[in-house]
Tab-separated table of C-alpha atoms in Angstrom:
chain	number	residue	atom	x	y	z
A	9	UNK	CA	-4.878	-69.387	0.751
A	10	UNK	CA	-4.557	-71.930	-2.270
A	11	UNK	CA	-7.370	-71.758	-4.791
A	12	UNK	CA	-9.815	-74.576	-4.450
A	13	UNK	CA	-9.702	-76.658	-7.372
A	14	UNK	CA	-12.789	-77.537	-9.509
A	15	UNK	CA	-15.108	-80.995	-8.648
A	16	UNK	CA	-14.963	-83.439	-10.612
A	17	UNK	CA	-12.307	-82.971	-12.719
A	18	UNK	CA	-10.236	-85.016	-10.801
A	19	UNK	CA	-12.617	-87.603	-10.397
A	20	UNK	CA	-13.540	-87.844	-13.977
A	21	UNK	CA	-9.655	-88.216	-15.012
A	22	UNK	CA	-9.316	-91.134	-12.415
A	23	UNK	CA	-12.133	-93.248	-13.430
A	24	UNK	CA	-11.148	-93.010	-17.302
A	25	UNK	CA	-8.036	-93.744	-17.315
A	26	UNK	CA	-7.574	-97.998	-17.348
A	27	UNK	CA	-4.093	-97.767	-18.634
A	28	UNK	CA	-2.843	-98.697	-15.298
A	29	UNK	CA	-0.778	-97.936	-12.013
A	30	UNK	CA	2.089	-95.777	-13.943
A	31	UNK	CA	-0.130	-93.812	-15.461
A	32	UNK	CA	-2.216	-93.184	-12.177
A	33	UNK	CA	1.165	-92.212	-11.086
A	34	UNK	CA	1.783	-89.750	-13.046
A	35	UNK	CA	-1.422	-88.424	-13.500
A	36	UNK	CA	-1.436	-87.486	-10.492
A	37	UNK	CA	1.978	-86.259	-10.271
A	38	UNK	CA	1.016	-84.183	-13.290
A	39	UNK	CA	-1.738	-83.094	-11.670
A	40	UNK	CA	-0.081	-82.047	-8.274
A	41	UNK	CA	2.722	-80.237	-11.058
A	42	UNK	CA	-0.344	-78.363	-12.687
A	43	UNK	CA	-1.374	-77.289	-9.570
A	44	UNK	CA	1.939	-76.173	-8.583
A	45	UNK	CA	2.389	-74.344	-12.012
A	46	UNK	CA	-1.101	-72.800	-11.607
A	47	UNK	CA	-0.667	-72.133	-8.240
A	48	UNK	CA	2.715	-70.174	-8.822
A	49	UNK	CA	1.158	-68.305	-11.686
A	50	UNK	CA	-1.640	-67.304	-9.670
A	51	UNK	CA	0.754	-66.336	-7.265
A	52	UNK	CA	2.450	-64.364	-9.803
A	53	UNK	CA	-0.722	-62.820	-11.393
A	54	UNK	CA	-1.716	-62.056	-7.461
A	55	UNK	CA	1.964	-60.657	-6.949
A	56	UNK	CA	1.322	-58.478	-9.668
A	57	UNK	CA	-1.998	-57.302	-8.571
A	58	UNK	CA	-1.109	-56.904	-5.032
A	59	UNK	CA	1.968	-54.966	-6.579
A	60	UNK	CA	-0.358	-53.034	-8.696
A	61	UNK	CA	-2.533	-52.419	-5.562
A	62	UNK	CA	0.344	-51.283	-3.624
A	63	UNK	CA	1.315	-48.911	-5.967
A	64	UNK	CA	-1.943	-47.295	-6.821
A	65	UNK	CA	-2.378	-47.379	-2.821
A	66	UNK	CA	0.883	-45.560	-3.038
A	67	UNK	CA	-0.008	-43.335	-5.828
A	68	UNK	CA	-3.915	-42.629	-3.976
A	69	UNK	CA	-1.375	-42.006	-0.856
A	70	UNK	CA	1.070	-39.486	-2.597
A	71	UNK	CA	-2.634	-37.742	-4.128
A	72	UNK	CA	-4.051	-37.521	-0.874
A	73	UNK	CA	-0.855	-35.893	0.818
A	74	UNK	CA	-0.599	-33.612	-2.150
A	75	UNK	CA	-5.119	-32.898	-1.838
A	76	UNK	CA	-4.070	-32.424	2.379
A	77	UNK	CA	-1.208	-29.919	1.478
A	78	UNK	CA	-3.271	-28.372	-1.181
A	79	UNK	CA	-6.215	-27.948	1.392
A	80	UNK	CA	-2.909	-26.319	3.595
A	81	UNK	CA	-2.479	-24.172	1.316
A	82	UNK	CA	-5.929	-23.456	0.579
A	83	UNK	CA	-6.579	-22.973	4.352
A	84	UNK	CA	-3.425	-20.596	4.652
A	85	UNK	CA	-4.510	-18.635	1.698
A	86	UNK	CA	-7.992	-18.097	3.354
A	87	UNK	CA	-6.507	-17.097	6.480
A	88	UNK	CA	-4.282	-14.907	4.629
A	89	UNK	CA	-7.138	-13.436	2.490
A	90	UNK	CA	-9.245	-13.399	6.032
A	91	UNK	CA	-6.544	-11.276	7.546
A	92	UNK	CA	-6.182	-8.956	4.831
A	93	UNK	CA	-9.338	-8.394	4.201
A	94	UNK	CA	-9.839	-7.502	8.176
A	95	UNK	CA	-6.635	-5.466	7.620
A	96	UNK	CA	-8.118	-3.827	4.729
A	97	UNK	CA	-11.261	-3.052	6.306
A	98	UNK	CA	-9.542	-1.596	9.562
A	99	UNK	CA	-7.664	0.758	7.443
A	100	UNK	CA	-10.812	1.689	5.092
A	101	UNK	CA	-12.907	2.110	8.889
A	102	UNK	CA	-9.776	4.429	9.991
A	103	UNK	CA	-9.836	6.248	6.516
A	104	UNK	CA	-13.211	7.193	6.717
A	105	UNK	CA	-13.674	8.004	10.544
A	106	UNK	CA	-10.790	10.368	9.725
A	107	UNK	CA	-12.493	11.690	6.067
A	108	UNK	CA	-15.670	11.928	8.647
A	109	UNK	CA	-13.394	13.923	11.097
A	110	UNK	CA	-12.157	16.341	8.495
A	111	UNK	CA	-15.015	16.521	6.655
A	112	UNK	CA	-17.138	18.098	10.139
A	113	UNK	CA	-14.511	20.245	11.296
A	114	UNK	CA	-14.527	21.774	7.731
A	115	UNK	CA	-18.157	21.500	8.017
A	116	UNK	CA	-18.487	22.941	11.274
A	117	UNK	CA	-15.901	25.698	9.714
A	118	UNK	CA	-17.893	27.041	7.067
A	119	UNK	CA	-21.225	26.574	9.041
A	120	UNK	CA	-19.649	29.151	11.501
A	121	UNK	CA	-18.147	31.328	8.207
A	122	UNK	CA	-21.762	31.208	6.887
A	123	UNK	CA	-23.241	32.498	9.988
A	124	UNK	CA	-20.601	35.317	10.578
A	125	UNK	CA	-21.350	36.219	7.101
A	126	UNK	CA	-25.312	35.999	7.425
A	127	UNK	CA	-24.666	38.252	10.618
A	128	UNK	CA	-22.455	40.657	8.796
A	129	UNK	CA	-25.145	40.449	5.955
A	130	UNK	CA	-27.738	41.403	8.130
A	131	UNK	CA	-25.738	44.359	9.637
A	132	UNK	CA	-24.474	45.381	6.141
A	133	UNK	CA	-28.554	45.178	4.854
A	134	UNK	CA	-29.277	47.332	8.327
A	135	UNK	CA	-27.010	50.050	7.220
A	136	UNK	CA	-28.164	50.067	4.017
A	137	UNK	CA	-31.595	49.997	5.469
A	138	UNK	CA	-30.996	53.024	7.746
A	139	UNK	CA	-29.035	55.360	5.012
A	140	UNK	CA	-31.536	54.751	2.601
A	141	UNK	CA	-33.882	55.893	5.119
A	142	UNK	CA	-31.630	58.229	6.135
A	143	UNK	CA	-31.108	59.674	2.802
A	144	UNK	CA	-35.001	59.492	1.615
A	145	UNK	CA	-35.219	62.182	4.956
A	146	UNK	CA	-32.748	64.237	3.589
A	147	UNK	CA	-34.244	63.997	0.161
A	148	UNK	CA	-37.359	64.851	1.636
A	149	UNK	CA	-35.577	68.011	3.877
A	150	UNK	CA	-33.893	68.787	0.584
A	151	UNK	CA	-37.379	68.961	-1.411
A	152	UNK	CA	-39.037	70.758	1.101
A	153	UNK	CA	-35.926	73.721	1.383
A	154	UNK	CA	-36.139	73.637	-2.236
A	155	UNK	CA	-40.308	74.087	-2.705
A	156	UNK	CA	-39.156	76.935	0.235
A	157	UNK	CA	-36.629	78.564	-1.724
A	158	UNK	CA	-39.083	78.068	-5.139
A	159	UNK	CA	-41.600	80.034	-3.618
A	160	UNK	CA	-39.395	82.756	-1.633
A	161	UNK	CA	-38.351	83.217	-4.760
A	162	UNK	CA	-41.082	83.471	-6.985
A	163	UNK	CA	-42.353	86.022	-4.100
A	164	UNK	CA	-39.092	87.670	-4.673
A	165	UNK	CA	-39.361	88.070	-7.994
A	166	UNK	CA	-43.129	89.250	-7.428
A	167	UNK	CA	-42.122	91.653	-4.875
A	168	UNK	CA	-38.645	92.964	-7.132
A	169	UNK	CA	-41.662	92.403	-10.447
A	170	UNK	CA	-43.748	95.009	-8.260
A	171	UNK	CA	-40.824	96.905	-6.969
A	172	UNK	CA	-39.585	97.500	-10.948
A	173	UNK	CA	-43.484	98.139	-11.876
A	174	UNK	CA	-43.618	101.109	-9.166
A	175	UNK	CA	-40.055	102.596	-9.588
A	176	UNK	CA	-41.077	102.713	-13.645
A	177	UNK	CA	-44.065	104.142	-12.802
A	178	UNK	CA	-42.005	106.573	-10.487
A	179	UNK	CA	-39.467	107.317	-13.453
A	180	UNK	CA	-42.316	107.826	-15.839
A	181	UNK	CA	-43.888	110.288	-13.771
A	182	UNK	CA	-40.959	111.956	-12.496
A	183	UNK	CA	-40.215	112.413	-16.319
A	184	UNK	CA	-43.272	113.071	-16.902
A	185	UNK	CA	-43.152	115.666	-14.444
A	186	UNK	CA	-39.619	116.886	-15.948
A	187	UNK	CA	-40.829	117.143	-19.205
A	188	UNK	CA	-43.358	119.163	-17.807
A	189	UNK	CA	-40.867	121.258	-15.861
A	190	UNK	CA	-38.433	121.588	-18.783
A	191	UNK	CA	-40.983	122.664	-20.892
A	192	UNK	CA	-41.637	125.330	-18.168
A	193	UNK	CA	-38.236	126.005	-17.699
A	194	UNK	CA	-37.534	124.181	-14.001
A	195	UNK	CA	-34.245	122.650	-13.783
A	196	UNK	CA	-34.429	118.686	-13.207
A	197	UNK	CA	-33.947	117.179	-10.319
């Protein structure tokens, strides 16, 4: 669409000019050749705009392809980070259900070591028990046939202590007696 022209303008240069029909003429003509020259540089300045437009609608065109196959990207790499991070987490769930596995049976192992040895404890501490018990008795036999023997032999060495006392006194009188008979002139016994 043309640009409208400005009122008045062309009505002012009309009535002024008195000079006559050739000049009429050709102020027209010159204005109809002003309008042509301003219309084809408007044209030109609009050419250059709409070209202008085009190509920043081309450039906002070639950014928004390159934003949409950034956001690809961006989507792929999310789905990518989503899967290994699921991937990830499946193998750290496996990892420790087996570490949990392992970790009971050897668990379950030693709880089972710990009560053989508690029970083998227990019968090792019942032994002990019994020949301590056993040997306190045979301590206690042991004291008693010793106090025995003490006193059999302190009355043994009473009764050999009285035995020596009377065969001494026997010797001394029977020398007494043979001093007595050898000063009477009996042969000794």
């Amino acid at each position: 669409m043309p640009p409208k022209g400005k009122k008045g303008k062309k009505g002012k240069k009309g009535k002024k000019g008195t000079k006559g029909k050739a000049d009429a003429t050709d102020g027209l003509a010159l204005g109809v050749e002003e309008k042509l020259a301003r219309a084809n540089l408007r044209i030109e300045g609009l050419e250059r705009a709409l070209a202008a437009k085009a190509e920043e609608v081309s450039s906002a065109l070639l950014a928004q392809r390159a934003t949409h196959a950034q956001l690809e990207r961006f989507r792929e790499d999310v789905e990518c980070e989503r899967a290994d991070r699921f991937d990830v987490s499946a193998d750290m769930t496996r990892h420790f259900k087996s570490m949990q596995a392992d970790l009971l049976g050897r668990l379950h192992k030693l709880e089972t070591a710990n009560a053989e040895l508690q029970g083998r404890l227990e019968d090792v501490a019942q032994d002990h028990r019994q020949a301590m018990l056993a040997k306190e008795t045979e301590i206690e036999a042991k004291d008693r046939e010793i106090a025995d023997l003490k006193l059999k032999t302190e009355r043994m060495a009473d009764e050999f202590g009285r035995m020596l006392t009377e065969t001494l006194g026997r010797l001394s009188d029977r020398l007494e007696q043979g001093l007595d008979d050898v000063s009477i002139g009996a042969p000794l016994p």
